[in-house]
PDB file of C-alpha atoms in Angstrom:
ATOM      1  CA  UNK A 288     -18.323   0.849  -9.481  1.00 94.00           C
ATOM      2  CA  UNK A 289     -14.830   2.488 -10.033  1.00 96.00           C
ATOM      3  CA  UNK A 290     -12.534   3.455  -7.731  1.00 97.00           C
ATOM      4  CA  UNK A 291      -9.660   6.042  -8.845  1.00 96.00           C
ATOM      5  CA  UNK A 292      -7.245   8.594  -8.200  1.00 96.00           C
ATOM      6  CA  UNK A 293      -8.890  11.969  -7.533  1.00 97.00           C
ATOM      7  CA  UNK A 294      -8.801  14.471  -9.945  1.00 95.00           C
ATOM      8  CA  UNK A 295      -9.883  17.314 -11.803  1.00 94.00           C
ATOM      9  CA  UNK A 296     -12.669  15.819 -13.836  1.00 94.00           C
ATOM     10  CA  UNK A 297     -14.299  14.496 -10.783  1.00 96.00           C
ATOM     11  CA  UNK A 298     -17.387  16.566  -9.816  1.00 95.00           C
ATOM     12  CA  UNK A 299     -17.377  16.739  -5.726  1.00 94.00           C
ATOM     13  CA  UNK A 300     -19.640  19.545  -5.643  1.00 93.00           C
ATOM     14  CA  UNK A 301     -22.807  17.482  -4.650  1.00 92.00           C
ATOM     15  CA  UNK A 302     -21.182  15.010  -2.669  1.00 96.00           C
ATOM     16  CA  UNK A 303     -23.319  14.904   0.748  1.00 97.00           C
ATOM     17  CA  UNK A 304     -22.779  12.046   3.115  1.00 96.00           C
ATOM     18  CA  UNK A 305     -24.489  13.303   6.097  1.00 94.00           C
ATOM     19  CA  UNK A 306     -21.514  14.919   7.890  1.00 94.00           C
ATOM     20  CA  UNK A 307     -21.024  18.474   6.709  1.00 96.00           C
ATOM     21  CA  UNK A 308     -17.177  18.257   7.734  1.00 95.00           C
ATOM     22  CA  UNK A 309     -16.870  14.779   5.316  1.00 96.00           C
ATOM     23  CA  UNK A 310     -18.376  17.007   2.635  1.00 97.00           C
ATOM     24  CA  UNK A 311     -16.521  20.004   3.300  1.00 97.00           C
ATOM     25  CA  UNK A 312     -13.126  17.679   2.975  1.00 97.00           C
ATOM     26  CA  UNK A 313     -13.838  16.496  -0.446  1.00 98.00           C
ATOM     27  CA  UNK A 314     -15.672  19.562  -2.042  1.00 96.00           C
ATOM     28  CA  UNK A 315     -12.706  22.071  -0.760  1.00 95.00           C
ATOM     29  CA  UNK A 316      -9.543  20.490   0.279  1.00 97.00           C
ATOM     30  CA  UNK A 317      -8.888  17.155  -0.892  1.00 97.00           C
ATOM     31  CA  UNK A 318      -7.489  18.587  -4.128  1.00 96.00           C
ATOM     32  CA  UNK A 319      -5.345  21.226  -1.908  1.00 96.00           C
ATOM     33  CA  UNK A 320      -3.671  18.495   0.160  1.00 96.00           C
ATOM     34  CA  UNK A 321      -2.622  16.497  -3.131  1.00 95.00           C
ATOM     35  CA  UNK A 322      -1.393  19.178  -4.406  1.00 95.00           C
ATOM     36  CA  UNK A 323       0.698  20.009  -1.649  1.00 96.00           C
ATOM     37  CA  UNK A 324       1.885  16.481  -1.045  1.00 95.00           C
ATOM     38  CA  UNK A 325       0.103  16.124   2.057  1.00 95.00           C
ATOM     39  CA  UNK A 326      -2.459  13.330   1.548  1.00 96.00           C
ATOM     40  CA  UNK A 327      -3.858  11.227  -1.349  1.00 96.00           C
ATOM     41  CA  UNK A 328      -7.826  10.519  -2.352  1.00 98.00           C
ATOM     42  CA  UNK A 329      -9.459   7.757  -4.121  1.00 98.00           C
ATOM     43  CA  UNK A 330     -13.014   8.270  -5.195  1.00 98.00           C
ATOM     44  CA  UNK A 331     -15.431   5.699  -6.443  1.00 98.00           C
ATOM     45  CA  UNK A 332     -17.346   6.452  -9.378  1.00 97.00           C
ATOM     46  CA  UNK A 333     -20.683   4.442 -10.823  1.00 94.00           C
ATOM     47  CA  UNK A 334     -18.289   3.488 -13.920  1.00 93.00           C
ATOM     48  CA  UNK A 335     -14.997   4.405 -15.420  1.00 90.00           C
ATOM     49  CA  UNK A 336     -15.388   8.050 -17.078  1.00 88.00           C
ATOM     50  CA  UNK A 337     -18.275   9.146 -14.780  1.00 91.00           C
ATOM     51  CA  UNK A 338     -17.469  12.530 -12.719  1.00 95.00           C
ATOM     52  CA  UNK A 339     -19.964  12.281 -10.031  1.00 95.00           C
ATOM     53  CA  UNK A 340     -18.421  11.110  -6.798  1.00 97.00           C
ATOM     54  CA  UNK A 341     -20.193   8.215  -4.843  1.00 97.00           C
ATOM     55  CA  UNK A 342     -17.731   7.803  -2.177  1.00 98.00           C
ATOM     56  CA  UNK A 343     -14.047   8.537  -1.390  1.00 98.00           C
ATOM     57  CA  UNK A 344     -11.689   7.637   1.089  1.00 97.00           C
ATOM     58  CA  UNK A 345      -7.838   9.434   1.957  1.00 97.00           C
ATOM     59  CA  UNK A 346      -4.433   7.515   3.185  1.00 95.00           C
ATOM     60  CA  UNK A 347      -1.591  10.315   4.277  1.00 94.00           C
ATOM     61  CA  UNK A 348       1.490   8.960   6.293  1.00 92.00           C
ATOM     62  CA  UNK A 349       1.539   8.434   9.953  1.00 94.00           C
ATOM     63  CA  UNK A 350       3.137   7.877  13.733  1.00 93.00           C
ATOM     64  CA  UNK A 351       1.072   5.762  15.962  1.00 91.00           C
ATOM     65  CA  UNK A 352       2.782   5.894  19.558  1.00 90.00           C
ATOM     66  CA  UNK A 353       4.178   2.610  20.735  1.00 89.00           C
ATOM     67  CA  UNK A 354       2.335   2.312  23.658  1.00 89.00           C
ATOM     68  CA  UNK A 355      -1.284   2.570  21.853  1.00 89.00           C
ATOM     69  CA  UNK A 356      -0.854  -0.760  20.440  1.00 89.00           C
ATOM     70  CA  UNK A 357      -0.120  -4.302  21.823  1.00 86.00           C
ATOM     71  CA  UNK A 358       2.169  -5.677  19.504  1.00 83.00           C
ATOM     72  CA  UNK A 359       5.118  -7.146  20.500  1.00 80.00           C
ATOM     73  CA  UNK A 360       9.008  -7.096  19.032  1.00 83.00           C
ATOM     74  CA  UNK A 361       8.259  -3.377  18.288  1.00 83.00           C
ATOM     75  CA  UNK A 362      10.815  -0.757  18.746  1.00 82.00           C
ATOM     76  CA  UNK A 363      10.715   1.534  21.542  1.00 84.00           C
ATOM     77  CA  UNK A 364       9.766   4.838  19.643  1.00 86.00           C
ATOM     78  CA  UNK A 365       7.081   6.462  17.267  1.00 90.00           C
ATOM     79  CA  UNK A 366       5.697   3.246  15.106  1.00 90.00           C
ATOM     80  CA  UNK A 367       5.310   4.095  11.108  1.00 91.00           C
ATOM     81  CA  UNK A 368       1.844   3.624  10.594  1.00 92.00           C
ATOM     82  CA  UNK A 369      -0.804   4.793   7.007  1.00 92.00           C
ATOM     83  CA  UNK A 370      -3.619   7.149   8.439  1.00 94.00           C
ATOM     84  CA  UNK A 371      -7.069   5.695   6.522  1.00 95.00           C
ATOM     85  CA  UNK A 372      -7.766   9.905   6.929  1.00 94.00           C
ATOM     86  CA  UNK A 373     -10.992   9.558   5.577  1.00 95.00           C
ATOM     87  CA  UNK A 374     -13.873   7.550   4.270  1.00 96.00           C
ATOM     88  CA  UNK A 375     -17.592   8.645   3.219  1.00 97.00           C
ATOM     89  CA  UNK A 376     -20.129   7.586   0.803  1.00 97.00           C
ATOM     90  CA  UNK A 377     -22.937   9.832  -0.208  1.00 97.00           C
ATOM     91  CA  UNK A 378     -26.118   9.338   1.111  1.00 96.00           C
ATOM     92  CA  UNK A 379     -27.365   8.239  -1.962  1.00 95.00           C
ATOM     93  CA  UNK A 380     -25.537   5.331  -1.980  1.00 97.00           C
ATOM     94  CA  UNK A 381     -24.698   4.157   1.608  1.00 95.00           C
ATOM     95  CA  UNK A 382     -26.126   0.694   2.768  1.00 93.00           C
ATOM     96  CA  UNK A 383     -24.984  -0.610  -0.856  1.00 95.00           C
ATOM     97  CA  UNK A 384     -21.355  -1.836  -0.068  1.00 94.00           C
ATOM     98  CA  UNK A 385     -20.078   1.366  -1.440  1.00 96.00           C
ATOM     99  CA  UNK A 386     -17.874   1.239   2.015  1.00 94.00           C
ATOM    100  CA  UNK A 387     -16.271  -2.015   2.151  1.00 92.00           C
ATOM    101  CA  UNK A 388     -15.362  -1.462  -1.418  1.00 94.00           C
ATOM    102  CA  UNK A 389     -13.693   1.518  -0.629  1.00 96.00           C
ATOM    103  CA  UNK A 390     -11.745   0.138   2.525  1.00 92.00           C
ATOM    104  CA  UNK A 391     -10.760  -3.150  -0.074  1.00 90.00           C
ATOM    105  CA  UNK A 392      -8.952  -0.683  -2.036  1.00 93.00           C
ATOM    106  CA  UNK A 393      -7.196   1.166   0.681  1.00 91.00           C
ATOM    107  CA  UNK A 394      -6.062  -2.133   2.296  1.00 86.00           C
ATOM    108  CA  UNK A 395      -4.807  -3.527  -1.129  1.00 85.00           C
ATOM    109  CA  UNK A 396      -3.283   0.116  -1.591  1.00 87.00           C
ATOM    110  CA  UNK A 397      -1.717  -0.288   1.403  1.00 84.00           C
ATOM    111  CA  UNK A 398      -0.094  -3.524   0.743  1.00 82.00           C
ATOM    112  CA  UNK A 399       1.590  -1.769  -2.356  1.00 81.00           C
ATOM    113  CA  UNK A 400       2.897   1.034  -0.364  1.00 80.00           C
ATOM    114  CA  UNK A 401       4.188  -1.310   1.745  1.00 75.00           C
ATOM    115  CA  UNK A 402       6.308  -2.635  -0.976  1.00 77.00           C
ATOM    116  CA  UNK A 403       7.870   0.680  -1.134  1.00 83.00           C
ATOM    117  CA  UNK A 404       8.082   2.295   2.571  1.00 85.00           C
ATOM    118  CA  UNK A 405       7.783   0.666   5.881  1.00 84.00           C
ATOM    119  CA  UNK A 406       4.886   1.184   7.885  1.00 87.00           C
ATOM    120  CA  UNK A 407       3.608  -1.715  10.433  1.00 87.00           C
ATOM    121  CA  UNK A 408      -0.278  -0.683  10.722  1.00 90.00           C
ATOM    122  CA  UNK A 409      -3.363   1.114   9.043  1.00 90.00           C
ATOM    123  CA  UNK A 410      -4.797   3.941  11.716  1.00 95.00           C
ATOM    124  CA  UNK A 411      -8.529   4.477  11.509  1.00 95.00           C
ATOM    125  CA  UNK A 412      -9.801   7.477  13.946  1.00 93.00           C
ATOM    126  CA  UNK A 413     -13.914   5.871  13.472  1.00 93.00           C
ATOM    127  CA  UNK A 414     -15.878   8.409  13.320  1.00 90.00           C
ATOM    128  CA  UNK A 415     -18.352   6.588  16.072  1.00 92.00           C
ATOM    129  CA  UNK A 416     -18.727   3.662  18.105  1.00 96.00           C
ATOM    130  CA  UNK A 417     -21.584   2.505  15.640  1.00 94.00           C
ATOM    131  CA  UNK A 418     -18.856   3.041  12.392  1.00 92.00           C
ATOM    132  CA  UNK A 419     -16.425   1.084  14.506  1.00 94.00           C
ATOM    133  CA  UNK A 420     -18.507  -1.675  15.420  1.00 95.00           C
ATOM    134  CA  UNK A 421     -20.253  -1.907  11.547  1.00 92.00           C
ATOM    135  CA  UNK A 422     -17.072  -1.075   9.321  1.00 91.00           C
ATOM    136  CA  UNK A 423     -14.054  -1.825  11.168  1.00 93.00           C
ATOM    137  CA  UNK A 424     -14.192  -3.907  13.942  1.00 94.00           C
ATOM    138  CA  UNK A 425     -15.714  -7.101  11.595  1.00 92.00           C
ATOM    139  CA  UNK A 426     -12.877  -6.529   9.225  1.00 88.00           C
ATOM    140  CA  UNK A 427     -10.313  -7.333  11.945  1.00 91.00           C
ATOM    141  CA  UNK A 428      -9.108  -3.786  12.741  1.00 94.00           C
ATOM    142  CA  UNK A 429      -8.792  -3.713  16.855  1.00 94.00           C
ATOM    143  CA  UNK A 430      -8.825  -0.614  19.044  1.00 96.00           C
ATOM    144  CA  UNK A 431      -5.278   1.437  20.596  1.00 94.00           C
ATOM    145  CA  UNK A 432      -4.783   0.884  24.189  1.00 94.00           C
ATOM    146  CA  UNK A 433      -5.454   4.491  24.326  1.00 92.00           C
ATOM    147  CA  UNK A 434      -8.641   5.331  22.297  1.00 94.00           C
ATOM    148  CA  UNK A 435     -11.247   3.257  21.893  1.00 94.00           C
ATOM    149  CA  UNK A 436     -12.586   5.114  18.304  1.00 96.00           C
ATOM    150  CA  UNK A 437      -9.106   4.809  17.051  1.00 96.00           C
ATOM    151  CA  UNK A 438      -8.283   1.537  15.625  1.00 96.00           C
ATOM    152  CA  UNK A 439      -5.444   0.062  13.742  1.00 94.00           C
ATOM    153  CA  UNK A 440      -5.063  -3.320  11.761  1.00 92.00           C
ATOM    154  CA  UNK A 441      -1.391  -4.450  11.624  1.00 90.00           C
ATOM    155  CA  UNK A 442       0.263  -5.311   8.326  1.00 86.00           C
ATOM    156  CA  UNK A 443       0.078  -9.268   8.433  1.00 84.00           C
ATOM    157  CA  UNK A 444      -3.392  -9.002   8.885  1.00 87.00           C
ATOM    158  CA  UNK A 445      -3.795  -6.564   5.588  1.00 85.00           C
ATOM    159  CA  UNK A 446      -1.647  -9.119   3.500  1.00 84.00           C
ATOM    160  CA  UNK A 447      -3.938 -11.925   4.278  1.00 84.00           C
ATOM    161  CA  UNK A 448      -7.058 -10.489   3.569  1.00 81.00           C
ATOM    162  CA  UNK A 449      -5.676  -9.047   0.456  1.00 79.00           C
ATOM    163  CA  UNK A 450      -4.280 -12.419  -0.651  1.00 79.00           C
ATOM    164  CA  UNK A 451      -8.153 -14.059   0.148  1.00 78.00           C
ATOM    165  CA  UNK A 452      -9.410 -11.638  -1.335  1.00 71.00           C
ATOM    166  CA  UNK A 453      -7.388 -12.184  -4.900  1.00 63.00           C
ATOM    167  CA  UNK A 454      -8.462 -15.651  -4.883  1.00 55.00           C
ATOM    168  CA  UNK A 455     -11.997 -15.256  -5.140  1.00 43.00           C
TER     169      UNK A 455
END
């Protein structure tokens, strides 16, 4: 599996993950909101040069309110935060680690982006308790004071798992 920029050459038209609104995203306006600067999407591929989409996820920039989260020596306004937008993985291919891939790649995105602009946490909104509890939750995101489905994994905790990650 590859995971890359979106672009033209991908083929979203048959992606179907079981949420028509997932579906909808990818098949009609992913491409819109890169092209208007809004958000960016990474889609995973079977193997480099292979158009059909097996899974995709979008980061966009962010404001997480200071009160949703516990962390302390914060500033007393609007916290700069990366929105994980969205993550699916067709039906086809779900159950095969397709997910954990994807959110790999978003966290060691993340830690780039980093590099370049400040922003203290990835923001999740899980789609259910269930995608909480199986995708997030184990990979040490924890939940807003505020919203229980929308979760958030601080920077720190990003950079470590990246770096554990590298040396296996």
């Amino acid at each position: 599996m590859v995971i890359e920029a979106l672009s033209r050459r991908h083929d979203c038209s048959y992606f179907s993950c079981g949420d028509p609104e997932m579906d909808a995203y990818l098949r009609v306006y992913a491409r819109q909101n890169q092209e208007r600067d809004l958000r960016r999407t990474w889609v995973a591929v079977a193997e480099a040069g292979d158009p059909l989409v097996i899974g995709y996820y979008t980061l966009c920039a962010h404001c997480i309110r200071r009160e949703s989260i516990p962390i302390q020596r914060l500033p007393r306004y609007p916290i700069p935060a990366i929105l994980l937008a969205r993550l699916a993985v067709a039906d086809t291919h779900q159950g095969q680690g397709v997910a954990r891939r994807l959110l790999g790649d978003a966290f060691r995105r993340r830690v780039a982006i980093a590099d370049q602009v400040g922003a203290t946490v990835l923001v999740v909104d899980a789609l259910n308790e269930d995608v909480a509890q199986r995708l997030y939750l184990p990979r040490r995101f924890e939940r807003t004071l505020d919203n229980p489905l929308r979760l958030y994994v601080p920077m720190a905790t990003i950079r470590s798992a990246v770096r554990t990650a590298e040396r296996v």
